[in-house]
Amino acid sequence: MLTELNDDALRQYSDAKTAFLALYEAKKAAKEVRGSMFWREVGGVEYLIRANVSSAQKSLGRRTEETEAIYHSFVERKTFTSDRVSSLKETVLKHQRLNRALYVGHTPQIVIDLLNMLAEQGLMGFFTIVGTFALYAYETAAGVRIDNAGALATQDVDLLWHNGKRLQFFTHLNRTQERSMIRLLKKMDSSFQVDELDSGGYTATNNKAFQVDFIRAASRDGEPHPFAFSDDEDDLWPVPAKRAESLLSSPRLETVVVSVRGEMALMPTIYPYDFYKFKLWMATQHTRPEEKRRRDKTQAEVMLRMMKDYLPQYLPKDAPAETEG
């Protein structure tokens, strides 16, 4: 059911993860100094101007010792972060080649691309991976490979939206050039389109039948229902899901996952034991198709074994010896 990665692969993953996280933080620092600063003379007086990436400009005041210090600090930080990002990108590329050579990961490439796209747009903090694909994060954290193909058999990724942060989310989404979730997905893969499900919900599907499902907790009093991610009439609508509220309350676990090509991304998931309990509950839902219920139970069994043997820090003392049912 579980196969341990060899020592070479484990060492390589550790080194690659360190480099990737350093680049991740460097990119965040670089975003703080995006745009430019320059001096502009108006009526014989010089003013410090800050321009953002959209070319919007703001005066920071007349030229003084204070504004000169602001200007020099900005230039130094921008140069430093730019050089650091460039250097770390080269390092990460080297690790990608080693990851591929040593078979470090097997997370589907499209999931890596999706996670990195959301991170680049500043939106990953509003989503958590809660379905089958979370298993790639757990196996990576455990240093093992799940051998049971049935446990990983799916063509849709579930992203739980933190609708309690919807105002901050809308602000961040509107800062993107695309200003809608479906357009962002199309930027990653132009074949994505919005499809209506038989259940009445919506999903984004590409030409390889891979689906991106956005789910959310049921609306509380005073919250709009239903609602789309943006004003774009063709945009996606996050679909209410059972027990989503309890999943939102689970502590967030972030793991660097690796694709067969060696590329990396940071995947946010719920705590392993909460995933186990959720899958065990899903397996008892008789309105759910039988093949999915069997897969849910298999995933719960895999998760329990993984925690017992490799991730005991996430396993409560009163955890069951085996899955029930």
mmCIF file of C-alpha atoms in Angstrom:
data_model
loop_
_atom_site.group_PDB
_atom_site.id
_atom_site.type_symbol
_atom_site.label_atom_id
_atom_site.label_comp_id
_atom_site.label_asym_id
_atom_site.label_seq_id
_atom_site.Cartn_x
_atom_site.Cartn_y
_atom_site.Cartn_z
ATOM 1 C CA MET A 1 0.000 0.000 0.000
ATOM 2 C CA LEU A 2 2.885 2.370 0.869
ATOM 3 C CA THR A 3 6.444 2.320 -0.482
ATOM 4 C CA GLU A 4 9.208 4.303 1.184
ATOM 5 C CA LEU A 5 11.304 6.650 -0.939
ATOM 6 C CA ASN A 6 14.985 5.729 -0.961
ATOM 7 C CA ASP A 7 17.562 7.782 0.922
ATOM 8 C CA ASP A 8 18.782 9.584 -2.202
ATOM 9 C CA ALA A 9 15.258 10.722 -3.072
ATOM 10 C CA LEU A 10 14.575 11.829 0.503
ATOM 11 C CA ARG A 11 17.780 13.868 0.673
ATOM 12 C CA GLN A 12 17.054 15.423 -2.695
ATOM 13 C CA TYR A 13 13.512 16.335 -1.645
ATOM 14 C CA SER A 14 14.802 17.991 1.522
ATOM 15 C CA ASP A 15 17.296 20.105 -0.433
ATOM 16 C CA ALA A 16 14.789 20.925 -3.181
ATOM 17 C CA LYS A 17 12.135 21.916 -0.655
ATOM 18 C CA THR A 18 14.545 24.293 1.077
ATOM 19 C CA ALA A 19 15.410 25.975 -2.228
ATOM 20 C CA PHE A 20 11.778 26.189 -3.337
ATOM 21 C CA LEU A 21 10.612 27.741 -0.055
ATOM 22 C CA ALA A 22 13.465 30.261 -0.207
ATOM 23 C CA LEU A 23 12.336 31.237 -3.715
ATOM 24 C CA TYR A 24 8.717 31.380 -2.541
ATOM 25 C CA GLU A 25 9.616 33.875 0.187
ATOM 26 C CA ALA A 26 11.900 35.851 -2.135
ATOM 27 C CA LYS A 27 9.053 36.256 -4.629
ATOM 28 C CA LYS A 28 6.795 37.569 -1.861
ATOM 29 C CA ALA A 29 9.455 40.094 -0.876
ATOM 30 C CA ALA A 30 9.864 41.121 -4.520
ATOM 31 C CA LYS A 31 6.131 41.828 -4.800
ATOM 32 C CA GLU A 32 6.479 44.465 -2.088
ATOM 33 C CA VAL A 33 8.785 46.499 -4.330
ATOM 34 C CA ARG A 34 7.020 46.010 -7.647
ATOM 35 C CA GLY A 35 6.652 49.097 -9.792
ATOM 36 C CA SER A 36 9.103 51.978 -9.594
ATOM 37 C CA MET A 37 10.091 55.205 -7.843
ATOM 38 C CA PHE A 38 11.409 58.314 -9.540
ATOM 39 C CA TRP A 39 11.781 62.069 -9.111
ATOM 40 C CA ARG A 40 9.528 64.498 -10.959
ATOM 41 C CA GLU A 41 10.017 68.260 -11.105
ATOM 42 C CA VAL A 42 6.872 70.387 -10.813
ATOM 43 C CA GLY A 43 7.154 74.163 -10.665
ATOM 44 C CA GLY A 44 10.839 73.978 -9.850
ATOM 45 C CA VAL A 45 10.257 71.524 -6.963
ATOM 46 C CA GLU A 46 11.185 67.823 -7.109
ATOM 47 C CA TYR A 47 8.713 65.242 -5.816
ATOM 48 C CA LEU A 48 9.185 61.533 -5.184
ATOM 49 C CA ILE A 49 6.702 59.506 -7.243
ATOM 50 C CA ARG A 50 5.742 55.871 -6.661
ATOM 51 C CA ALA A 51 4.282 54.034 -9.682
ATOM 52 C CA ASN A 52 2.655 50.624 -9.328
ATOM 53 C CA VAL A 53 2.528 47.847 -11.918
ATOM 54 C CA SER A 54 -0.664 49.325 -13.370
ATOM 55 C CA SER A 55 1.165 52.640 -13.941
ATOM 56 C CA ALA A 56 -0.946 54.409 -11.316
ATOM 57 C CA GLN A 57 1.198 57.091 -9.678
ATOM 58 C CA LYS A 58 1.280 58.598 -6.200
ATOM 59 C CA SER A 59 3.382 61.439 -4.824
ATOM 60 C CA LEU A 60 5.302 60.648 -1.647
ATOM 61 C CA GLY A 61 6.268 64.249 -1.024
ATOM 62 C CA ARG A 62 8.875 66.888 -1.819
ATOM 63 C CA ARG A 63 12.535 65.995 -2.069
ATOM 64 C CA THR A 64 13.905 65.944 1.468
ATOM 65 C CA GLU A 65 16.387 63.832 3.404
ATOM 66 C CA GLU A 66 13.471 61.621 4.410
ATOM 67 C CA THR A 67 12.154 61.033 0.870
ATOM 68 C CA GLU A 68 15.705 60.512 -0.420
ATOM 69 C CA ALA A 69 16.145 57.807 2.225
ATOM 70 C CA ILE A 70 12.856 56.228 1.096
ATOM 71 C CA TYR A 71 14.022 56.291 -2.521
ATOM 72 C CA HIS A 72 17.452 54.770 -1.834
ATOM 73 C CA SER A 73 15.929 52.088 0.415
ATOM 74 C CA PHE A 74 13.449 51.162 -2.321
ATOM 75 C CA VAL A 75 16.150 50.922 -4.999
ATOM 76 C CA GLU A 76 18.387 48.809 -2.755
ATOM 77 C CA ARG A 77 15.536 46.441 -1.810
ATOM 78 C CA LYS A 78 14.401 46.123 -5.418
ATOM 79 C CA THR A 79 17.918 45.301 -6.617
ATOM 80 C CA PHE A 80 18.505 42.847 -3.763
ATOM 81 C CA THR A 81 15.205 40.992 -4.190
ATOM 82 C CA SER A 82 15.558 40.871 -7.975
ATOM 83 C CA ASP A 83 19.054 39.389 -7.747
ATOM 84 C CA ARG A 84 17.934 36.925 -5.070
ATOM 85 C CA VAL A 85 14.923 35.735 -7.084
ATOM 86 C CA SER A 86 17.074 35.264 -10.209
ATOM 87 C CA SER A 87 19.697 33.283 -8.317
ATOM 88 C CA LEU A 88 17.156 31.090 -6.530
ATOM 89 C CA LYS A 89 15.298 30.400 -9.786
ATOM 90 C CA GLU A 90 18.495 28.912 -11.211
ATOM 91 C CA THR A 91 18.955 26.819 -8.072
ATOM 92 C CA VAL A 92 15.368 25.556 -8.187
ATOM 93 C CA LEU A 93 15.738 24.622 -11.870
ATOM 94 C CA LYS A 94 18.756 22.474 -10.972
ATOM 95 C CA HIS A 95 16.716 20.780 -8.248
ATOM 96 C CA GLN A 96 13.868 20.156 -10.677
ATOM 97 C CA ARG A 97 16.232 18.163 -12.885
ATOM 98 C CA LEU A 98 17.457 16.172 -9.887
ATOM 99 C CA ASN A 99 13.884 15.611 -8.690
ATOM 100 C CA ARG A 100 13.040 14.167 -12.089
ATOM 101 C CA ALA A 101 16.159 11.990 -12.228
ATOM 102 C CA LEU A 102 15.568 10.535 -8.756
ATOM 103 C CA TYR A 103 11.780 10.088 -9.151
ATOM 104 C CA VAL A 104 11.112 12.271 -6.123
ATOM 105 C CA GLY A 105 7.458 13.065 -6.878
ATOM 106 C CA HIS A 106 4.435 12.084 -8.928
ATOM 107 C CA THR A 107 1.869 14.800 -8.247
ATOM 108 C CA PRO A 108 0.010 15.481 -11.537
ATOM 109 C CA GLN A 109 1.586 18.397 -13.392
ATOM 110 C CA ILE A 110 -1.733 20.180 -13.857
ATOM 111 C CA VAL A 111 -2.161 20.355 -10.077
ATOM 112 C CA ILE A 112 1.331 21.827 -9.725
ATOM 113 C CA ASP A 113 0.465 24.393 -12.406
ATOM 114 C CA LEU A 114 -2.822 25.254 -10.683
ATOM 115 C CA LEU A 115 -1.210 25.741 -7.273
ATOM 116 C CA ASN A 116 1.592 27.884 -8.671
ATOM 117 C CA MET A 117 -0.848 30.009 -10.671
ATOM 118 C CA LEU A 118 -2.940 30.719 -7.573
ATOM 119 C CA ALA A 119 0.199 31.500 -5.563
ATOM 120 C CA GLU A 120 1.540 33.872 -8.228
ATOM 121 C CA GLN A 121 -1.785 35.721 -8.235
ATOM 122 C CA GLY A 122 -1.823 35.997 -4.427
ATOM 123 C CA LEU A 123 -4.944 33.823 -4.141
ATOM 124 C CA MET A 124 -3.675 30.550 -2.681
ATOM 125 C CA GLY A 125 -4.311 31.731 0.870
ATOM 126 C CA PHE A 126 -8.050 31.650 0.170
ATOM 127 C CA PHE A 127 -8.187 27.965 -0.804
ATOM 128 C CA THR A 128 -7.431 24.550 0.685
ATOM 129 C CA ILE A 129 -7.096 21.246 -1.192
ATOM 130 C CA VAL A 130 -9.512 18.851 0.511
ATOM 131 C CA GLY A 131 -10.163 15.972 -1.905
ATOM 132 C CA THR A 132 -8.182 13.069 -3.302
ATOM 133 C CA PHE A 133 -5.268 15.221 -4.435
ATOM 134 C CA ALA A 134 -4.475 16.098 -0.812
ATOM 135 C CA LEU A 135 -3.058 12.581 -0.556
ATOM 136 C CA TYR A 136 -0.076 13.711 -2.628
ATOM 137 C CA ALA A 137 0.774 16.199 0.120
ATOM 138 C CA TYR A 138 0.394 13.607 2.865
ATOM 139 C CA GLU A 139 2.523 10.981 1.120
ATOM 140 C CA THR A 140 5.194 13.607 0.457
ATOM 141 C CA ALA A 141 5.227 14.646 4.117
ATOM 142 C CA ALA A 142 5.542 10.975 5.067
ATOM 143 C CA GLY A 143 8.335 10.263 2.582
ATOM 144 C CA VAL A 144 6.384 7.460 0.920
ATOM 145 C CA ARG A 145 4.569 6.646 -2.312
ATOM 146 C CA ILE A 146 0.958 5.406 -2.326
ATOM 147 C CA ASP A 147 0.934 2.252 -4.459
ATOM 148 C CA ASN A 148 -2.838 1.803 -4.529
ATOM 149 C CA ALA A 149 -3.876 3.346 -7.859
ATOM 150 C CA GLY A 150 -7.532 3.188 -6.850
ATOM 151 C CA ALA A 151 -6.886 5.513 -3.917
ATOM 152 C CA LEU A 152 -5.608 8.215 -6.272
ATOM 153 C CA ALA A 153 -8.048 7.637 -9.133
ATOM 154 C CA THR A 154 -9.775 10.925 -9.895
ATOM 155 C CA GLN A 155 -9.938 13.582 -12.572
ATOM 156 C CA ASP A 156 -11.141 16.469 -10.426
ATOM 157 C CA VAL A 157 -9.428 18.603 -7.815
ATOM 158 C CA ASP A 158 -11.482 20.077 -4.972
ATOM 159 C CA LEU A 159 -10.541 23.529 -3.706
ATOM 160 C CA LEU A 160 -12.335 24.634 -0.555
ATOM 161 C CA TRP A 161 -12.883 28.377 -0.669
ATOM 162 C CA HIS A 162 -12.620 30.332 2.586
ATOM 163 C CA ASN A 163 -15.823 32.309 2.055
ATOM 164 C CA GLY A 164 -15.401 34.022 5.417
ATOM 165 C CA LYS A 165 -12.570 35.944 3.739
ATOM 166 C CA ARG A 166 -14.619 36.775 0.660
ATOM 167 C CA LEU A 167 -14.103 40.560 0.837
ATOM 168 C CA GLN A 168 -10.323 40.181 0.965
ATOM 169 C CA PHE A 169 -10.556 37.593 -1.801
ATOM 170 C CA PHE A 170 -12.541 39.888 -4.090
ATOM 171 C CA THR A 171 -9.984 42.656 -3.479
ATOM 172 C CA HIS A 172 -7.107 40.369 -4.463
ATOM 173 C CA LEU A 173 -8.959 38.942 -7.474
ATOM 174 C CA ASN A 174 -9.708 42.431 -8.773
ATOM 175 C CA ARG A 175 -5.993 43.219 -8.632
ATOM 176 C CA THR A 176 -5.281 40.506 -11.177
ATOM 177 C CA GLN A 177 -5.315 41.336 -14.858
ATOM 178 C CA GLU A 178 -7.984 38.693 -15.531
ATOM 179 C CA ARG A 179 -10.334 39.673 -12.656
ATOM 180 C CA SER A 180 -12.186 36.329 -12.760
ATOM 181 C CA MET A 181 -11.393 32.739 -11.801
ATOM 182 C CA ILE A 182 -12.300 31.174 -15.132
ATOM 183 C CA ARG A 183 -10.063 33.638 -16.958
ATOM 184 C CA LEU A 184 -7.198 32.772 -14.622
ATOM 185 C CA LEU A 185 -7.738 29.082 -15.353
ATOM 186 C CA LYS A 186 -7.834 29.818 -19.083
ATOM 187 C CA LYS A 187 -4.532 31.664 -18.730
ATOM 188 C CA MET A 188 -3.071 28.418 -17.381
ATOM 189 C CA ASP A 189 -4.895 26.202 -19.905
ATOM 190 C CA SER A 190 -6.953 27.872 -22.618
ATOM 191 C CA SER A 191 -9.211 24.818 -22.983
ATOM 192 C CA PHE A 192 -10.891 25.309 -19.579
ATOM 193 C CA GLN A 193 -14.577 26.183 -19.721
ATOM 194 C CA VAL A 194 -17.429 26.378 -17.215
ATOM 195 C CA ASP A 195 -19.746 23.345 -17.221
ATOM 196 C CA GLU A 196 -22.931 22.855 -15.237
ATOM 197 C CA LEU A 197 -23.083 19.651 -13.209
ATOM 198 C CA ASP A 198 -26.095 17.350 -12.944
ATOM 199 C CA SER A 199 -26.276 18.349 -9.277
ATOM 200 C CA GLY A 200 -26.811 21.967 -10.309
ATOM 201 C CA GLY A 201 -23.338 23.167 -9.422
ATOM 202 C CA TYR A 202 -20.543 24.360 -11.683
ATOM 203 C CA THR A 203 -17.079 23.105 -12.522
ATOM 204 C CA ALA A 204 -14.227 24.112 -14.834
ATOM 205 C CA THR A 205 -13.290 21.389 -17.333
ATOM 206 C CA ASN A 206 -10.404 21.275 -19.806
ATOM 207 C CA ASN A 207 -10.142 19.308 -23.042
ATOM 208 C CA LYS A 208 -8.621 16.336 -21.199
ATOM 209 C CA ALA A 209 -11.711 16.107 -18.941
ATOM 210 C CA PHE A 210 -9.784 17.350 -15.908
ATOM 211 C CA GLN A 211 -12.069 19.307 -13.594
ATOM 212 C CA VAL A 212 -11.418 22.058 -11.060
ATOM 213 C CA ASP A 213 -14.204 22.167 -8.484
ATOM 214 C CA PHE A 214 -14.547 25.133 -6.136
ATOM 215 C CA ILE A 215 -16.578 24.325 -3.033
ATOM 216 C CA ARG A 216 -17.561 26.341 0.024
ATOM 217 C CA ALA A 217 -19.421 26.150 3.299
ATOM 218 C CA ALA A 218 -23.151 26.854 3.300
ATOM 219 C CA SER A 219 -24.078 30.534 3.528
ATOM 220 C CA ARG A 220 -24.697 31.989 6.961
ATOM 221 C CA ASP A 221 -27.270 34.633 7.794
ATOM 222 C CA GLY A 222 -26.521 37.828 5.907
ATOM 223 C CA GLU A 223 -24.254 36.173 3.347
ATOM 224 C CA PRO A 224 -25.276 36.227 -0.316
ATOM 225 C CA HIS A 225 -26.410 32.947 -1.855
ATOM 226 C CA PRO A 226 -25.679 31.949 -4.474
ATOM 227 C CA PHE A 227 -22.841 34.115 -5.721
ATOM 228 C CA ALA A 228 -20.089 33.993 -8.310
ATOM 229 C CA PHE A 229 -16.408 34.730 -7.834
ATOM 230 C CA SER A 230 -16.701 37.918 -9.889
ATOM 231 C CA ASP A 231 -19.037 40.128 -11.914
ATOM 232 C CA ASP A 232 -18.091 38.193 -15.043
ATOM 233 C CA GLU A 233 -21.320 36.449 -16.076
ATOM 234 C CA ASP A 234 -19.270 33.491 -17.336
ATOM 235 C CA ASP A 235 -17.320 33.047 -14.110
ATOM 236 C CA LEU A 236 -17.463 30.094 -11.728
ATOM 237 C CA TRP A 237 -19.804 29.763 -8.758
ATOM 238 C CA PRO A 238 -18.402 28.038 -5.649
ATOM 239 C CA VAL A 239 -20.728 25.182 -4.711
ATOM 240 C CA PRO A 240 -21.909 24.581 -1.098
ATOM 241 C CA ALA A 241 -20.609 21.252 0.222
ATOM 242 C CA LYS A 242 -21.557 19.115 3.207
ATOM 243 C CA ARG A 243 -19.251 19.402 6.232
ATOM 244 C CA ALA A 244 -17.264 22.158 4.539
ATOM 245 C CA GLU A 245 -17.542 24.240 7.713
ATOM 246 C CA SER A 246 -15.755 21.563 9.745
ATOM 247 C CA LEU A 247 -13.039 21.313 7.085
ATOM 248 C CA LEU A 248 -12.495 25.072 7.292
ATOM 249 C CA SER A 249 -11.912 24.731 11.031
ATOM 250 C CA SER A 250 -9.164 22.154 10.505
ATOM 251 C CA PRO A 251 -5.595 23.417 11.017
ATOM 252 C CA ARG A 252 -3.890 24.204 7.714
ATOM 253 C CA LEU A 253 -0.976 22.021 6.634
ATOM 254 C CA GLU A 254 1.294 23.275 3.826
ATOM 255 C CA THR A 255 3.551 20.836 1.992
ATOM 256 C CA VAL A 256 5.876 21.234 -0.981
ATOM 257 C CA VAL A 257 4.728 18.670 -3.564
ATOM 258 C CA VAL A 258 6.660 17.524 -6.636
ATOM 259 C CA SER A 259 5.531 16.475 -10.119
ATOM 260 C CA VAL A 260 6.976 13.723 -12.319
ATOM 261 C CA ARG A 261 8.741 16.514 -14.240
ATOM 262 C CA GLY A 262 10.366 17.638 -10.995
ATOM 263 C CA GLU A 263 8.475 20.916 -10.701
ATOM 264 C CA MET A 264 7.311 21.980 -7.237
ATOM 265 C CA ALA A 265 4.404 23.808 -5.631
ATOM 266 C CA LEU A 266 3.149 24.539 -2.132
ATOM 267 C CA MET A 267 -0.060 22.612 -1.419
ATOM 268 C CA PRO A 268 -2.312 23.674 1.496
ATOM 269 C CA THR A 269 -4.406 20.860 2.959
ATOM 270 C CA ILE A 270 -6.335 20.040 6.111
ATOM 271 C CA TYR A 271 -4.707 18.063 8.944
ATOM 272 C CA PRO A 272 -4.251 14.366 8.060
ATOM 273 C CA TYR A 273 -6.531 13.066 10.827
ATOM 274 C CA ASP A 274 -9.305 15.433 9.756
ATOM 275 C CA PHE A 275 -8.920 14.125 6.194
ATOM 276 C CA TYR A 276 -9.179 10.575 7.537
ATOM 277 C CA LYS A 277 -12.371 11.350 9.477
ATOM 278 C CA PHE A 278 -13.897 13.168 6.503
ATOM 279 C CA LYS A 279 -13.214 10.296 4.114
ATOM 280 C CA LEU A 280 -14.557 7.784 6.613
ATOM 281 C CA TRP A 281 -17.761 9.825 6.852
ATOM 282 C CA MET A 282 -17.992 10.137 3.057
ATOM 283 C CA ALA A 283 -17.786 6.354 2.767
ATOM 284 C CA THR A 284 -21.017 6.050 4.798
ATOM 285 C CA GLN A 285 -23.085 8.406 2.630
ATOM 286 C CA HIS A 286 -25.509 6.106 0.797
ATOM 287 C CA THR A 287 -26.546 8.840 -1.630
ATOM 288 C CA ARG A 288 -22.974 8.769 -2.946
ATOM 289 C CA PRO A 289 -22.126 6.397 -5.852
ATOM 290 C CA GLU A 290 -20.851 3.018 -4.684
ATOM 291 C CA GLU A 291 -17.508 3.273 -6.512
ATOM 292 C CA LYS A 292 -16.793 6.623 -4.853
ATOM 293 C CA ARG A 293 -17.736 5.252 -1.427
ATOM 294 C CA ARG A 294 -15.298 2.378 -1.900
ATOM 295 C CA ARG A 295 -12.587 4.838 -2.899
ATOM 296 C CA ASP A 296 -13.364 7.001 0.149
ATOM 297 C CA LYS A 297 -12.958 3.995 2.447
ATOM 298 C CA THR A 298 -9.711 3.008 0.734
ATOM 299 C CA GLN A 299 -8.384 6.534 1.153
ATOM 300 C CA ALA A 300 -9.317 6.501 4.847
ATOM 301 C CA GLU A 301 -7.475 3.194 5.287
ATOM 302 C CA VAL A 302 -4.404 4.523 3.478
ATOM 303 C CA MET A 303 -4.437 7.707 5.555
ATOM 304 C CA LEU A 304 -4.732 5.816 8.842
ATOM 305 C CA ARG A 305 -1.851 3.497 7.931
ATOM 306 C CA MET A 306 0.276 6.444 6.854
ATOM 307 C CA MET A 307 -0.311 8.256 10.150
ATOM 308 C CA LYS A 308 0.392 5.155 12.243
ATOM 309 C CA ASP A 309 3.643 4.322 10.462
ATOM 310 C CA TYR A 310 4.998 7.698 9.309
ATOM 311 C CA LEU A 311 2.998 10.653 10.643
ATOM 312 C CA PRO A 312 2.221 9.752 14.279
ATOM 313 C CA GLN A 313 2.349 13.418 15.303
ATOM 314 C CA TYR A 314 -1.042 13.905 13.624
ATOM 315 C CA LEU A 315 -2.691 10.862 15.202
ATOM 316 C CA PRO A 316 -4.695 11.328 18.444
ATOM 317 C CA LYS A 317 -4.089 8.851 21.254
ATOM 318 C CA ASP A 318 -7.664 7.585 21.003
ATOM 319 C CA ALA A 319 -7.464 6.925 17.248
ATOM 320 C CA PRO A 320 -8.941 3.590 16.071
ATOM 321 C CA ALA A 321 -6.669 0.663 15.280
ATOM 322 C CA GLU A 322 -8.446 0.131 11.962
ATOM 323 C CA THR A 323 -11.123 1.896 9.923
ATOM 324 C CA GLU A 324 -14.649 1.085 10.950
ATOM 325 C CA GLY A 325 -17.260 -0.450 8.703
#
